[in-house]
Short mmCIF file of C-alpha atoms in Angstrom, two decimals:
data_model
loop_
_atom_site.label_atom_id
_atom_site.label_comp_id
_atom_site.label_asym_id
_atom_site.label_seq_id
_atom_site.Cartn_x
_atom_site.Cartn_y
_atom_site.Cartn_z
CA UNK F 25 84.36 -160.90 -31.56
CA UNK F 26 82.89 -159.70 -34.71
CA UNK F 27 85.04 -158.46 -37.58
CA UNK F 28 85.07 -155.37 -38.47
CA UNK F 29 84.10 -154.78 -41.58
CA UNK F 30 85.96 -151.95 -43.38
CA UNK F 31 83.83 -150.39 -46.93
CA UNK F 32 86.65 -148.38 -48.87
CA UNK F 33 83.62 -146.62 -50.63
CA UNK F 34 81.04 -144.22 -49.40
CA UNK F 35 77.99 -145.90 -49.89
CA UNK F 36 75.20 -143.52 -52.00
CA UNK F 37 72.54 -143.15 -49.46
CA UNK F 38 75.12 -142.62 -46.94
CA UNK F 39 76.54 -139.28 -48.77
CA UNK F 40 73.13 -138.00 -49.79
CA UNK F 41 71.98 -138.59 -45.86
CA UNK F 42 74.62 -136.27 -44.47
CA UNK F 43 75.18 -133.92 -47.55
CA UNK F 44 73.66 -130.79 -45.67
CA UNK F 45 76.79 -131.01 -43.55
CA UNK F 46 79.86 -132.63 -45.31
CA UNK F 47 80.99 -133.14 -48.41
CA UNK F 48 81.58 -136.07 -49.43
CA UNK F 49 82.25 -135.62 -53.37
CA UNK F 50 82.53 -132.27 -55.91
CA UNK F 51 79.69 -131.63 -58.43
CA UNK F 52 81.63 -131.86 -61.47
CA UNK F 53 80.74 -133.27 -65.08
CA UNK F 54 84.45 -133.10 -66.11
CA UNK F 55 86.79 -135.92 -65.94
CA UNK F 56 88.40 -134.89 -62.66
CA UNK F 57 89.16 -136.58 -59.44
CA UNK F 58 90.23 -135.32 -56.33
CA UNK F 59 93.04 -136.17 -54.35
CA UNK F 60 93.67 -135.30 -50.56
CA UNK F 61 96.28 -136.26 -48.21
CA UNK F 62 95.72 -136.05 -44.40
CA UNK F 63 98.27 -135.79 -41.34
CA UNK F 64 100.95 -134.41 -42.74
CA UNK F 65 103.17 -132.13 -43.78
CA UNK F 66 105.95 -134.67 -42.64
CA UNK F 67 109.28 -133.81 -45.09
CA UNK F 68 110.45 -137.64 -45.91
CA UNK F 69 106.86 -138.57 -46.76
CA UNK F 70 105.54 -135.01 -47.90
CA UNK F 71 108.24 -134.16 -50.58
CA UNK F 72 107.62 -137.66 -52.03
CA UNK F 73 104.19 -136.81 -52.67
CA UNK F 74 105.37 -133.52 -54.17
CA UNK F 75 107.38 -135.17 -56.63
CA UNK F 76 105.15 -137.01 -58.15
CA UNK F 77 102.42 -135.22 -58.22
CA UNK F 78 104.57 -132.99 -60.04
CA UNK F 79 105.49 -135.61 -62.81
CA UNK F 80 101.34 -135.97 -63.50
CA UNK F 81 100.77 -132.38 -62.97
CA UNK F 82 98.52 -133.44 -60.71
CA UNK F 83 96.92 -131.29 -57.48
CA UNK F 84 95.79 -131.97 -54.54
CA UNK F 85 94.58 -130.96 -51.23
CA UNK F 86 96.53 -131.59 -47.64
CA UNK F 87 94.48 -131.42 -44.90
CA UNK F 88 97.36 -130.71 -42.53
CA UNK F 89 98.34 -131.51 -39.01
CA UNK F 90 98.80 -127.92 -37.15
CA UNK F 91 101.51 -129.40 -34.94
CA UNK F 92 103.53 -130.37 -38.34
CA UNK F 93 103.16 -127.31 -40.06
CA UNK F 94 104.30 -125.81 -36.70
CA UNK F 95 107.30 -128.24 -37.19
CA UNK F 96 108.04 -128.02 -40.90
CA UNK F 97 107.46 -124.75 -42.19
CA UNK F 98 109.24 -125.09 -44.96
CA UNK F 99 107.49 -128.33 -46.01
CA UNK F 100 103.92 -126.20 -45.82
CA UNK F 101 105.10 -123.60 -47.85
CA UNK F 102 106.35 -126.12 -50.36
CA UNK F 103 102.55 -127.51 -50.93
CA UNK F 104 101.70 -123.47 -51.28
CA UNK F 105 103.90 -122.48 -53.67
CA UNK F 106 103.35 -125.62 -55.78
CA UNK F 107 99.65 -124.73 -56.40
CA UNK F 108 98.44 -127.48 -53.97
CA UNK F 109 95.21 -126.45 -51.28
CA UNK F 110 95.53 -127.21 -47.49
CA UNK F 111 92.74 -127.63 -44.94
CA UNK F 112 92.39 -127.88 -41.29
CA UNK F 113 92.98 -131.17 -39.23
CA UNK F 114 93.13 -129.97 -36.11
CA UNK F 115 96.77 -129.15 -34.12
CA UNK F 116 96.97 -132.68 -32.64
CA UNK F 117 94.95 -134.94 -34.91
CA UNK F 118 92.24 -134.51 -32.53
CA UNK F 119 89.53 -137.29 -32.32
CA UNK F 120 86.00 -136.13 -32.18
CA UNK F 121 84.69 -138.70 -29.89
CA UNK F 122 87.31 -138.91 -27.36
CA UNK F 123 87.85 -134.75 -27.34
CA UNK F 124 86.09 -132.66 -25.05
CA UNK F 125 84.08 -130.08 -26.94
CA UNK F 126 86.86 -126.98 -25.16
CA UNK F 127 90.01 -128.96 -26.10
CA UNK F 128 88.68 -129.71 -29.57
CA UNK F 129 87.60 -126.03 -30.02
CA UNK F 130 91.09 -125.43 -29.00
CA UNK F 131 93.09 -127.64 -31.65
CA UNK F 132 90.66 -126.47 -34.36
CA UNK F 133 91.51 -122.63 -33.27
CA UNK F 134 95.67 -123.57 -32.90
CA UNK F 135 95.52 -125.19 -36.42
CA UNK F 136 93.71 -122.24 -37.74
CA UNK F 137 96.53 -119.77 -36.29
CA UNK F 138 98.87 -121.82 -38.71
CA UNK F 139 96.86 -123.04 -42.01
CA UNK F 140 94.82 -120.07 -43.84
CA UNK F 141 92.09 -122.19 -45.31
CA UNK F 142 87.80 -122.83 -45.66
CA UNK F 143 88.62 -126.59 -45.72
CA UNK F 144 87.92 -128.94 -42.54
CA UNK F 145 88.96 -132.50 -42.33
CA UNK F 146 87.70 -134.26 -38.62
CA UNK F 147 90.58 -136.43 -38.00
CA UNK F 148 89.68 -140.12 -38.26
CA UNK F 149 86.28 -138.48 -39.98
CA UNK F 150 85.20 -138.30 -36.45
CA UNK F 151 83.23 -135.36 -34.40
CA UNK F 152 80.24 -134.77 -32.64
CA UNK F 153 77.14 -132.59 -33.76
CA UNK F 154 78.15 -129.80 -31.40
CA UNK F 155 81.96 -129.73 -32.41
CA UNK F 156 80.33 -129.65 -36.25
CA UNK F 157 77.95 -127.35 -35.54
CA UNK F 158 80.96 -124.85 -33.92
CA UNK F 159 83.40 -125.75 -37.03
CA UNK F 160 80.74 -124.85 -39.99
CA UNK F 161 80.08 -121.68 -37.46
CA UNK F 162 83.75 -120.56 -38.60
CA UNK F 163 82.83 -120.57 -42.21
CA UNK F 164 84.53 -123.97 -42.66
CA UNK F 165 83.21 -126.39 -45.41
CA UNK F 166 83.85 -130.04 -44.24
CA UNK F 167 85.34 -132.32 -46.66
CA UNK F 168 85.23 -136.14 -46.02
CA UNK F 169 85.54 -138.74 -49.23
CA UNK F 170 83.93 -140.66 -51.12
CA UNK F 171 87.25 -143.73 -51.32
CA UNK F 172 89.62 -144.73 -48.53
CA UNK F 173 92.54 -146.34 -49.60
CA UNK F 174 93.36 -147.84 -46.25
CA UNK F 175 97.07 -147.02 -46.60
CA UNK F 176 97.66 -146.53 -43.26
CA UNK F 177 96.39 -150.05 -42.46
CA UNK F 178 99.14 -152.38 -41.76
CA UNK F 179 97.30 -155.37 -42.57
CA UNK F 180 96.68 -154.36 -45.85
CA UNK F 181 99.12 -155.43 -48.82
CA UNK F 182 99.28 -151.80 -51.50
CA UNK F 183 97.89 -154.26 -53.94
CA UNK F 184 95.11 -154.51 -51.57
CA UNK F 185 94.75 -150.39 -51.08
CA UNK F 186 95.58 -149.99 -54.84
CA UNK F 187 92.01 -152.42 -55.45
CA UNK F 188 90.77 -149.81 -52.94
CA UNK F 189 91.39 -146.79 -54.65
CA UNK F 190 90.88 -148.21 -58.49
CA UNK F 191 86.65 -147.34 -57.64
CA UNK F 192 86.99 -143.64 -58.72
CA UNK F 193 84.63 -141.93 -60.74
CA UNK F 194 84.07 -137.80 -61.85
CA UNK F 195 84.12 -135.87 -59.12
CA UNK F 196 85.10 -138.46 -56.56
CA UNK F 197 87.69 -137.74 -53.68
CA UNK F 198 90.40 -139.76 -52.48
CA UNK F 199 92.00 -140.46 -49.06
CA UNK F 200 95.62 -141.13 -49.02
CA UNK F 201 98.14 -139.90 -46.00
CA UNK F 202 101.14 -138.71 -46.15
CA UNK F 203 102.45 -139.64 -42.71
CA UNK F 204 105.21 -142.54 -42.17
CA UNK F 205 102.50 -145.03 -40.85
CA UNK F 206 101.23 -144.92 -44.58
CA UNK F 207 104.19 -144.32 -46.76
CA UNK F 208 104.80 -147.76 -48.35
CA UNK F 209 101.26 -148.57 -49.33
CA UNK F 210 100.25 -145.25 -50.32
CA UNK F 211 103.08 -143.89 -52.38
CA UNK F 212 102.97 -147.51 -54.74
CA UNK F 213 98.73 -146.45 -54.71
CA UNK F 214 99.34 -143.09 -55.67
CA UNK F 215 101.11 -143.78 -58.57
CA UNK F 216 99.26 -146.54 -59.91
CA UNK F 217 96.12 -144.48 -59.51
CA UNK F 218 97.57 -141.50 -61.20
CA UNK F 219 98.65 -143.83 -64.29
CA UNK F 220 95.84 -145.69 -64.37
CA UNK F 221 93.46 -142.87 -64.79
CA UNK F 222 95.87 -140.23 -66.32
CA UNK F 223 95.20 -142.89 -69.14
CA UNK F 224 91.55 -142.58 -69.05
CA UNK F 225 91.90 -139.04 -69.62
CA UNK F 226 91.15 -137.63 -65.82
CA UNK F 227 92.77 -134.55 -64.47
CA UNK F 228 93.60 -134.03 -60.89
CA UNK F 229 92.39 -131.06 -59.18
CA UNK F 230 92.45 -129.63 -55.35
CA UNK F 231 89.75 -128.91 -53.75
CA UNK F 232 89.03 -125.14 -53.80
#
């Protein structure tokens, strides 16, 4: 079997290719990065987050997990009220590929019922032209990334996804999760990443 290979950073070509339909980055000349956090809100792993993004005065954007924020109320409002953005992901973390174009309309409609938001996340980064072609129908912009940390990956030591995430530049967005699956690596990433370039003088912005 071949290996799969796994590129933590959006190659160029790649993000000009599809830029008609996805974003991929922000246009910014400022010193700012963007972090976003899919799957959650999950309380144990969500509040976490909270915290210290709050010690950086950081913010960021959760693309959130209808069926969660169905869940943990209290835990959405919490990102709300702290000045963070949400986005869609779909009531059941649907994948594109293996989603019929009805159920995926569907979870993209639940989610909506729950999460007030222009943002779209395609969980896994997966959907088909005509589920795309129905989501930017509903006004959504769709926001990918330009690093993957790999957190969730179990394989993967959070010095690993730290050396991951340390390829940032201006306007660049970031994939962390905040989900239990990810937890370990991505809470030691996020805080190395928000030292490391707090330091370089970057800000941390949601996406708006």
């Amino acid at each position: 079997l071949k290996k799969r290979i796994m590129i933590s950073k959006i190659p160029r070509f790649l993000q000009q290719l599809f830029k008609k339909n996805v974003e991929f980055r922000q246009n910014t000349k400022e010193k700012v990065i963007f972090l976003t956090f899919d799957d959650g809100p999950v309380p144990e792993v969500t509040n976490k987050v909270l915290e210290i993004l709050k010690r950086y005065n950081a913010k960021a954007t959760f693309f959130c997990v209808g069926d969660n924020i169905r869940k943990y109320p209290e835990c959405y409002q919490s990102l709300l009220d702290q000045g963070h953005s949400v986005g869609n992901h779909t009531m059941y973390h649907s994948n594109g590929l293996r989603t019929t174009f009805e159920d995926y309309k569907t979870s993209v409609e639940e989610c909506e019922a729950l999460c007030e938001s222009n943002l779209f996340r395609p969980p896994y980064g997966r959907i088909t032209k005509k589920q795309l072609r129905y989501v930017k129908s509903k006004g959504y912009r769709i926001i990918l990334w330009t690093v993957i940390s790999f957190d969730y990956n179990k394989k993967y030591s959070p010095a690993l996804c730290l050396k991951n995430s340390l390829k940032l530049k201006t306007g660049d967005i970031i994939l962390f999760h905040d989900n239990p699956k990810a937890e370990r690596n991505m809470l030691y990433c996020l805080e190395n990443v928000l030292s490391f370039y707090s330091k370089k003088g970057f800000r941390f912005e949601r996406i708006a």
